CSV table of N, CA and C in Angstrom, one decimal:
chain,number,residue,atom,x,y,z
A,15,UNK,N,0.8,-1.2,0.0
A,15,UNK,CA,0.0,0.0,0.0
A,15,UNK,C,0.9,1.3,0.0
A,16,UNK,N,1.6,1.2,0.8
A,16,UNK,CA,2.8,2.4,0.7
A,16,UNK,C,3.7,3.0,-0.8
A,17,UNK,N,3.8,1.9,-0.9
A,17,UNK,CA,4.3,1.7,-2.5
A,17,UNK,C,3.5,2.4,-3.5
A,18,UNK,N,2.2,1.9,-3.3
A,18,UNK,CA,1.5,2.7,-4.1
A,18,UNK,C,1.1,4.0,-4.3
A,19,UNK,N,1.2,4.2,-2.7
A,19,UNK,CA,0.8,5.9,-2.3
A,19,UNK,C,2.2,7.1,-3.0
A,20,UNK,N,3.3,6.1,-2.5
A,20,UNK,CA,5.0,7.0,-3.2
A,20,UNK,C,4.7,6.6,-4.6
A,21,UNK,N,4.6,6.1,-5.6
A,21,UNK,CA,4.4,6.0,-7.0
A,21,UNK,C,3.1,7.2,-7.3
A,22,UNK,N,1.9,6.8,-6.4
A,22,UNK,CA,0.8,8.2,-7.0
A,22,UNK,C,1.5,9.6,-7.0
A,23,UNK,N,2.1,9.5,-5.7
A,23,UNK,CA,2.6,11.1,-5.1
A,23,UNK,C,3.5,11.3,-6.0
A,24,UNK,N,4.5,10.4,-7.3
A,24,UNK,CA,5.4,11.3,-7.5
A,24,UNK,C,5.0,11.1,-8.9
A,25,UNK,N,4.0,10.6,-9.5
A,25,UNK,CA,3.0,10.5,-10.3
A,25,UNK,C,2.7,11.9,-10.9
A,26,UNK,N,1.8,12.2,-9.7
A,26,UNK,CA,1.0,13.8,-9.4
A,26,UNK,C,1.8,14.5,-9.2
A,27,UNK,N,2.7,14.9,-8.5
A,27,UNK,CA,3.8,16.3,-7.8
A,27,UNK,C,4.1,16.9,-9.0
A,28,UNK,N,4.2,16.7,-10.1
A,28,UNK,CA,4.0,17.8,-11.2
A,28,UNK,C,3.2,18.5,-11.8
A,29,UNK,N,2.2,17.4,-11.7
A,29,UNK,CA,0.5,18.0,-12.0
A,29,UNK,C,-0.3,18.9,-11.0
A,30,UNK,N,0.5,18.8,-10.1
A,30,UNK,CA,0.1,19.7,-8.7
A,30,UNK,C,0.8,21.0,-8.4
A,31,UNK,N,2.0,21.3,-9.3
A,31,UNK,CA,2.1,22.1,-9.1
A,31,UNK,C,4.0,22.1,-8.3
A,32,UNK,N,4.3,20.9,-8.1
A,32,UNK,CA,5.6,20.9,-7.0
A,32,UNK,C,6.3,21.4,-7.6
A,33,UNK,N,7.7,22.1,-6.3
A,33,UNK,CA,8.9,22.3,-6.9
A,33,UNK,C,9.7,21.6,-7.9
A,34,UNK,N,10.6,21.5,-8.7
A,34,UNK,CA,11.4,20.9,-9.3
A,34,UNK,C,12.6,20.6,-8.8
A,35,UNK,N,12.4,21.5,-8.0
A,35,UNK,CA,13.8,21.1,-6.9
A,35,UNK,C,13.3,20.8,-5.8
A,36,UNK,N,14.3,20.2,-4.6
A,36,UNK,CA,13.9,19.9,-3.0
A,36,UNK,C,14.8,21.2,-2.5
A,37,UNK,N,14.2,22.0,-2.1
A,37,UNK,CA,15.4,22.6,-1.3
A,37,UNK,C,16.1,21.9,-0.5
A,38,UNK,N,15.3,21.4,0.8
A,38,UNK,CA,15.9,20.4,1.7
A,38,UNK,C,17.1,19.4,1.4
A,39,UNK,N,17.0,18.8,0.1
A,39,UNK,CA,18.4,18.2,-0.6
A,39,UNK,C,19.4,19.0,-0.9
A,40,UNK,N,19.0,20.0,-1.6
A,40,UNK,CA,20.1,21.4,-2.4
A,40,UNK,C,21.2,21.9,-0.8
A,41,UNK,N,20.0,22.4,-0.1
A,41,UNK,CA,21.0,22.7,1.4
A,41,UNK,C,21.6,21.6,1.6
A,42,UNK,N,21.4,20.7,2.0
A,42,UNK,CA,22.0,19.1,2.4
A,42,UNK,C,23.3,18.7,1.9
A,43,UNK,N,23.4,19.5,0.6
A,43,UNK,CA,24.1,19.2,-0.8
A,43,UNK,C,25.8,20.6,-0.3
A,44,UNK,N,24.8,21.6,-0.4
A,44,UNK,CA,25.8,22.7,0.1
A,44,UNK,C,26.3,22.5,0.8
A,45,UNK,N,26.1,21.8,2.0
A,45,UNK,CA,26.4,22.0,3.4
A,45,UNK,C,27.7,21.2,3.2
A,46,UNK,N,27.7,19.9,2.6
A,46,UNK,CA,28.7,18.8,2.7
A,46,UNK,C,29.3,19.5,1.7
A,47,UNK,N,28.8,20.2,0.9
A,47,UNK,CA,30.1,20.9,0.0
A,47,UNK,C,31.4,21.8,0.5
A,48,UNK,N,30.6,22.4,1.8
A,48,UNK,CA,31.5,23.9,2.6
A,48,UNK,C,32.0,23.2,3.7
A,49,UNK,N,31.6,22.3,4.1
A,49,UNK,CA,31.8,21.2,5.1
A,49,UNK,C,33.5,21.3,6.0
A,50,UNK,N,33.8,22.0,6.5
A,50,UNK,CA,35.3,21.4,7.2
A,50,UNK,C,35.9,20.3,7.0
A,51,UNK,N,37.2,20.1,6.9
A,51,UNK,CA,38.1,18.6,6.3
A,51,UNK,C,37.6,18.3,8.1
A,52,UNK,N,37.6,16.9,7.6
A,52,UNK,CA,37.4,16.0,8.7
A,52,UNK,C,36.4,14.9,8.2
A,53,UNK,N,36.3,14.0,9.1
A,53,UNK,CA,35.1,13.2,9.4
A,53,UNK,C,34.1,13.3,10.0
A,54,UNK,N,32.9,13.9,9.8
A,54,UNK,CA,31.4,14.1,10.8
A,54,UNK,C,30.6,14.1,9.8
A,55,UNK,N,29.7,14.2,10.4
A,55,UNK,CA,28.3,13.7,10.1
A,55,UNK,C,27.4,15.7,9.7
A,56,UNK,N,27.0,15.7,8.4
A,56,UNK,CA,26.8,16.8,7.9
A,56,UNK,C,25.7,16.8,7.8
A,57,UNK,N,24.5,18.1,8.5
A,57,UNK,CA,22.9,17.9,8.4
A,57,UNK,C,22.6,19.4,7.9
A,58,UNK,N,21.9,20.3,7.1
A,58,UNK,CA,21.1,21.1,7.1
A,58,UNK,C,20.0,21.1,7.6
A,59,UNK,N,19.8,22.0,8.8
A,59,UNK,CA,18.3,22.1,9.5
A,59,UNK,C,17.6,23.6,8.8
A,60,UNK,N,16.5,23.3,8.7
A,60,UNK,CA,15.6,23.9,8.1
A,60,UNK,C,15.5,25.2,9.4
A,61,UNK,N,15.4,26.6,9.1
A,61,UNK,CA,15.3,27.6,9.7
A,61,UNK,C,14.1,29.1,9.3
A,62,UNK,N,13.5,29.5,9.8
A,62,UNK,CA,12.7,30.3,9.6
A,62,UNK,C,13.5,31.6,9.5
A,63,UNK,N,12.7,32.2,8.5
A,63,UNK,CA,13.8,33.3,7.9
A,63,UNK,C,12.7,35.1,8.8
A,64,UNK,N,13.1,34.5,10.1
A,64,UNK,CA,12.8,35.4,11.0
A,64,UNK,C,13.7,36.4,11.7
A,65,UNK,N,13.6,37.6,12.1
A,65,UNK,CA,14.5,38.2,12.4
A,65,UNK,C,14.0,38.1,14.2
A,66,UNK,N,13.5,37.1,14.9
A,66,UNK,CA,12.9,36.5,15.8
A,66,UNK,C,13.1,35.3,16.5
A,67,UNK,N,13.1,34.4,15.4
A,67,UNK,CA,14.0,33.4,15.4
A,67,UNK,C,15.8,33.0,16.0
A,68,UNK,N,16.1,32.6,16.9
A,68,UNK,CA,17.5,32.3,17.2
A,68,UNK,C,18.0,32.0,15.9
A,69,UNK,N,18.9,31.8,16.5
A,69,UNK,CA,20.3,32.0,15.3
A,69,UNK,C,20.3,30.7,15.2
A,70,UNK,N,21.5,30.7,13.6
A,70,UNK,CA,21.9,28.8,13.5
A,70,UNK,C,22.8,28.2,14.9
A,71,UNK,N,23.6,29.1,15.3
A,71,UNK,CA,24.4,28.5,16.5
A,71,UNK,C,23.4,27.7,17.6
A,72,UNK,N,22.1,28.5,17.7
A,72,UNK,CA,21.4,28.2,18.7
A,72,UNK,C,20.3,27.0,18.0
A,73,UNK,N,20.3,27.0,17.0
A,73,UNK,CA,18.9,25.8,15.9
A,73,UNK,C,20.6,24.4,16.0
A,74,UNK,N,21.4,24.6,15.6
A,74,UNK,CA,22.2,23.3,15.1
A,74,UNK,C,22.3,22.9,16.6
A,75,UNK,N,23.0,23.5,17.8
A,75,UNK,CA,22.8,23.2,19.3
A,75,UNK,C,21.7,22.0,20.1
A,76,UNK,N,20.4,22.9,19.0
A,76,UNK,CA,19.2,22.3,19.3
A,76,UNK,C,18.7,20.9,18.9
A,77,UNK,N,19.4,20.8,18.1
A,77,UNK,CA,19.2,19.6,16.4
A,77,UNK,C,19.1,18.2,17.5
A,78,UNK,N,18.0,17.6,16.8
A,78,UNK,CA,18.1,16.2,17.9
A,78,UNK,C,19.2,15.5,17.3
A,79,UNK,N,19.7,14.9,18.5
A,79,UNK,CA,20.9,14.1,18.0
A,79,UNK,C,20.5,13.1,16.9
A,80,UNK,N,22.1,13.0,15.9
A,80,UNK,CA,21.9,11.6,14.8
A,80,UNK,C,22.6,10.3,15.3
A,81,UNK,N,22.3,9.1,15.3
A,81,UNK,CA,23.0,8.3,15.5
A,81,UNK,C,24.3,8.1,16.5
A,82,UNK,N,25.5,8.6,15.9
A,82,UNK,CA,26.7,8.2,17.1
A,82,UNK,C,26.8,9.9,17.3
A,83,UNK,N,26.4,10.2,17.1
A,83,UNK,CA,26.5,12.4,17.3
A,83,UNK,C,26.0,12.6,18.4
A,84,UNK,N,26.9,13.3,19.2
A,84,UNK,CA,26.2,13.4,20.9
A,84,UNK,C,25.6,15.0,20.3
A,85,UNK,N,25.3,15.5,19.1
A,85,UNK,CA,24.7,16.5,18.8
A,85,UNK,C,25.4,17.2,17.8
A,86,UNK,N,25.3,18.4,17.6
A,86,UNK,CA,25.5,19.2,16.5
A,86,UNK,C,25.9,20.8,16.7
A,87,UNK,N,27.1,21.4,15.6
A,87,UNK,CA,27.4,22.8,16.1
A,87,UNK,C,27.2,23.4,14.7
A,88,UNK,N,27.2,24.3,14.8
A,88,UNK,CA,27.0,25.1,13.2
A,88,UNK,C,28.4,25.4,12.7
A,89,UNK,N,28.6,25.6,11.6
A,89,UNK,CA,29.8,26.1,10.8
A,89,UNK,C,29.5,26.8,9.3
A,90,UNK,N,28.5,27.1,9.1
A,90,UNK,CA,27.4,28.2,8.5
A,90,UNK,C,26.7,28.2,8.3
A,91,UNK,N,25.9,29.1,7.2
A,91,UNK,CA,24.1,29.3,7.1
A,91,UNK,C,24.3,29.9,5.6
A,92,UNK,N,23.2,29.1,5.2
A,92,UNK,CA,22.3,29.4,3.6
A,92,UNK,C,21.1,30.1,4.0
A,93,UNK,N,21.2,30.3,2.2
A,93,UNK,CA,19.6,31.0,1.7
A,93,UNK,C,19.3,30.0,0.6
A,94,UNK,N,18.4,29.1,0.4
A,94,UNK,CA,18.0,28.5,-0.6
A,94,UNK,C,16.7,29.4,-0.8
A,95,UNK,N,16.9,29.6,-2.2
A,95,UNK,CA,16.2,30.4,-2.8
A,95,UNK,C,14.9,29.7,-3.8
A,96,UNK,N,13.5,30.0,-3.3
A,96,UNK,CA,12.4,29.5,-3.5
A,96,UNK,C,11.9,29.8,-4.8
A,97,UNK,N,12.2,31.1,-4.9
A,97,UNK,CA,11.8,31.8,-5.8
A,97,UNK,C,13.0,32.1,-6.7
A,98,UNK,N,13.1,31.2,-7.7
A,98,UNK,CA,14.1,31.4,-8.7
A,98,UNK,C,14.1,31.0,-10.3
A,99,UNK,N,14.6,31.2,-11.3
A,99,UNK,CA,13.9,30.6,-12.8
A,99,UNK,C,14.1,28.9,-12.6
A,100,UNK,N,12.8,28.5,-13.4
A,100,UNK,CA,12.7,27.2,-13.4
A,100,UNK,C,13.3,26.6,-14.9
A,101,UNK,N,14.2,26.0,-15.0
A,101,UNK,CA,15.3,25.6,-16.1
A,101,UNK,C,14.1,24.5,-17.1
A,102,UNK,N,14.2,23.9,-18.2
A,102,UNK,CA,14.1,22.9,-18.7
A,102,UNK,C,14.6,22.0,-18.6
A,103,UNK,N,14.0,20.5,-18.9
A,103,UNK,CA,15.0,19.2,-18.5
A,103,UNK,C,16.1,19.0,-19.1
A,104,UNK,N,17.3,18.8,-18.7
A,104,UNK,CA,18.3,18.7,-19.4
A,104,UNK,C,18.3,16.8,-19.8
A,105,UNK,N,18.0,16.7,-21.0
A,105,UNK,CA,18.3,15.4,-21.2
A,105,UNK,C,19.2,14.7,-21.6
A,106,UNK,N,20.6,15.7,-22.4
A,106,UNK,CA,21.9,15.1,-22.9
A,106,UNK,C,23.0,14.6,-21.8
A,107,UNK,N,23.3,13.6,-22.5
A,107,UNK,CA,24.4,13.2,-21.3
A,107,UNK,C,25.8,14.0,-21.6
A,108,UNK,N,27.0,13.2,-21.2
A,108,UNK,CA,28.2,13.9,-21.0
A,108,UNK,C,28.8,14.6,-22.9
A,109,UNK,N,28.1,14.1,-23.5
A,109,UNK,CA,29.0,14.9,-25.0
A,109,UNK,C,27.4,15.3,-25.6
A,110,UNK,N,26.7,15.8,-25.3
A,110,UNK,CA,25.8,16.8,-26.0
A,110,UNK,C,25.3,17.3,-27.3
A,111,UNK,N,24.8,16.7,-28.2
A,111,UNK,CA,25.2,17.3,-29.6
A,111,UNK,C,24.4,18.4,-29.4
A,112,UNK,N,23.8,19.1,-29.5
A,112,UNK,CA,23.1,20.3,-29.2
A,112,UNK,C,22.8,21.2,-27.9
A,113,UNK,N,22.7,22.7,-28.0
A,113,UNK,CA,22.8,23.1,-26.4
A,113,UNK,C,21.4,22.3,-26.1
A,114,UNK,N,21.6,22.3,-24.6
A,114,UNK,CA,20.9,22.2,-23.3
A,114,UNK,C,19.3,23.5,-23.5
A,115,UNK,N,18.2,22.9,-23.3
A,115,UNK,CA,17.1,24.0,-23.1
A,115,UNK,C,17.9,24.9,-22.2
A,116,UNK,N,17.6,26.1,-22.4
A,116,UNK,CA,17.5,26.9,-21.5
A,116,UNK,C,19.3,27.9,-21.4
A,117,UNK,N,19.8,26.9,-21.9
A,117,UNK,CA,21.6,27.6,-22.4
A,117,UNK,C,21.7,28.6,-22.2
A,118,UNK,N,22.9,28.8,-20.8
A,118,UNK,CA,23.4,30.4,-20.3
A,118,UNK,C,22.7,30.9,-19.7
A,119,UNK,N,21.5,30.4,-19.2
A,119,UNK,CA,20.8,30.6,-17.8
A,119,UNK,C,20.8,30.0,-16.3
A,120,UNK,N,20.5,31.0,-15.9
A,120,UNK,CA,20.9,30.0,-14.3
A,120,UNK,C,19.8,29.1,-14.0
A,121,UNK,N,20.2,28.4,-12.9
A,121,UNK,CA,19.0,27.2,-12.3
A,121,UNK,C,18.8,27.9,-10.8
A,122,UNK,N,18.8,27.0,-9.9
A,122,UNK,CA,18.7,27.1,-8.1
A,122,UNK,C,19.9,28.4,-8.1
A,123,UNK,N,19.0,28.9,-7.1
A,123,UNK,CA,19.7,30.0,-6.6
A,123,UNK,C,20.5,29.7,-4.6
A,124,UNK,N,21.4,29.7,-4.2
A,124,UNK,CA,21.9,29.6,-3.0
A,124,UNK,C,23.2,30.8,-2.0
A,125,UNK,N,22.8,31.1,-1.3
A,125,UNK,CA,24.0,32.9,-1.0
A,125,UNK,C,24.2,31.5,0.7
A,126,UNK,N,25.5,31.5,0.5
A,126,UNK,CA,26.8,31.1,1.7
A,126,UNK,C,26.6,32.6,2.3
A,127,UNK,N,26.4,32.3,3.8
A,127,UNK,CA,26.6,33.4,4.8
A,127,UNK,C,28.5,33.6,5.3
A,128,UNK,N,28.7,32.7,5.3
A,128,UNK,CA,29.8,32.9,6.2
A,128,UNK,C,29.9,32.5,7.6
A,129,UNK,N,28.6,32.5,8.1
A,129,UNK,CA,28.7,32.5,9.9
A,129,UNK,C,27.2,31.7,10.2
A,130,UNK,N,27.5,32.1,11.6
A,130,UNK,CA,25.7,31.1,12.1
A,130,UNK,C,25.1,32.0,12.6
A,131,UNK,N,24.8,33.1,11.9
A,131,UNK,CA,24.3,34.1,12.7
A,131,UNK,C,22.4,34.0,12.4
A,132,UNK,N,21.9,35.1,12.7
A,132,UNK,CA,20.6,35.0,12.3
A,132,UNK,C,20.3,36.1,11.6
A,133,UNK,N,19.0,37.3,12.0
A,133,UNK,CA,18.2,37.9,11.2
A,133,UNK,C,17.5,37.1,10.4
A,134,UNK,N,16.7,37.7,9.5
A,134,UNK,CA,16.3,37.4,8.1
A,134,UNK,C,16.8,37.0,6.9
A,135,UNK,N,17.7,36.2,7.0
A,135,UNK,CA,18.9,35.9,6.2
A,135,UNK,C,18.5,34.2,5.9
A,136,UNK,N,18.9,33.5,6.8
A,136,UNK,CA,19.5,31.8,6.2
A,136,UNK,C,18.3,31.6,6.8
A,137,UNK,N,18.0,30.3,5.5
A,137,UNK,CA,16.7,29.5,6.1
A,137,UNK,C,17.4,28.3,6.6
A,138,UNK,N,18.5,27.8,5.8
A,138,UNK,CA,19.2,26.1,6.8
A,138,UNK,C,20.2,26.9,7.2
A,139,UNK,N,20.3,26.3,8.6
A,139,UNK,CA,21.8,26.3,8.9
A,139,UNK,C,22.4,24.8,9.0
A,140,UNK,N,24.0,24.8,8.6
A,140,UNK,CA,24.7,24.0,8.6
A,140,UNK,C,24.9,23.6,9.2
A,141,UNK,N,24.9,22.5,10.3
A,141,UNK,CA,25.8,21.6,11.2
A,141,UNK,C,26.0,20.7,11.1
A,142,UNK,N,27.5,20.0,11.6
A,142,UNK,CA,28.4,19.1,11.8
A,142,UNK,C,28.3,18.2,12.9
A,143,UNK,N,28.2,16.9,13.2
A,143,UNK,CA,28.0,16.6,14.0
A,143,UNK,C,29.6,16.4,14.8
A,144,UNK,N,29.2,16.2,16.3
A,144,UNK,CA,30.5,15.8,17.3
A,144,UNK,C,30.1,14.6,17.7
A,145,UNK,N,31.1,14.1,18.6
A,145,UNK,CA,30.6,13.0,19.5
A,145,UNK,C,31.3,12.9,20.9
């Protein structure tokens, strides 16, 4: 039965209207990209882009622990950007005979803070796990 419900859902999620991107993955993606040399465990938590809201230092702090991670510290903050141009499918593989739809335009949009601060700025903040 489950099976069937994840095949309708991703069936529909176009017809409905879904993103084409996950942000949740894209941050996930960045995060291990800016990530510190080392070995830990790398999570993007999702943050409200309040100027009300604690800061990432204080959301990654908060993060329920993963697995062997006695928890989580920040080591920066995104903006995954919601509102951005939506590209066409790129269907060529690695030698291309013709451009790509959409050639010389951007896709996802993403702004690196630098820090774990807050404001109205990062919706994920970055954290690293410890143990």
């Amino acid at each position: 039965m489950n099976r069937i419900i994840i095949a309708l859902t991703c069936l529909l999620a176009p017809a409905l209207g879904a993103e084409p991107y996950n942000l949740d993955e894209m941050a996930t993606s960045a995060c291990v990209g800016i990530a510190p040399a080392g070995y830990h465990t790398v999570v993007a938590v999702r943050r409200q882009c309040s100027r009300v809201t604690v800061d990432c230092k204080k959301i990654c702090a908060q993060a329920k622990p993963f697995a062997a991670n006695a928890g989580f510290t920040c080591f920066d903050s995104l903006q995954v950007y919601k509102d951005r141009p939506i590209l066409g499918e790129r269907i060529g593989g690695a030698l291309e005979p013709s451009p790509p739809p959409d050639a010389g335009e951007y896709g996802p949009i993403i702004h690196k803070y630098g820090d774990c601060g807050g404001s109205c700025g990062p919706n994920y903040c970055c954290c690293r796990g410890h143990k």
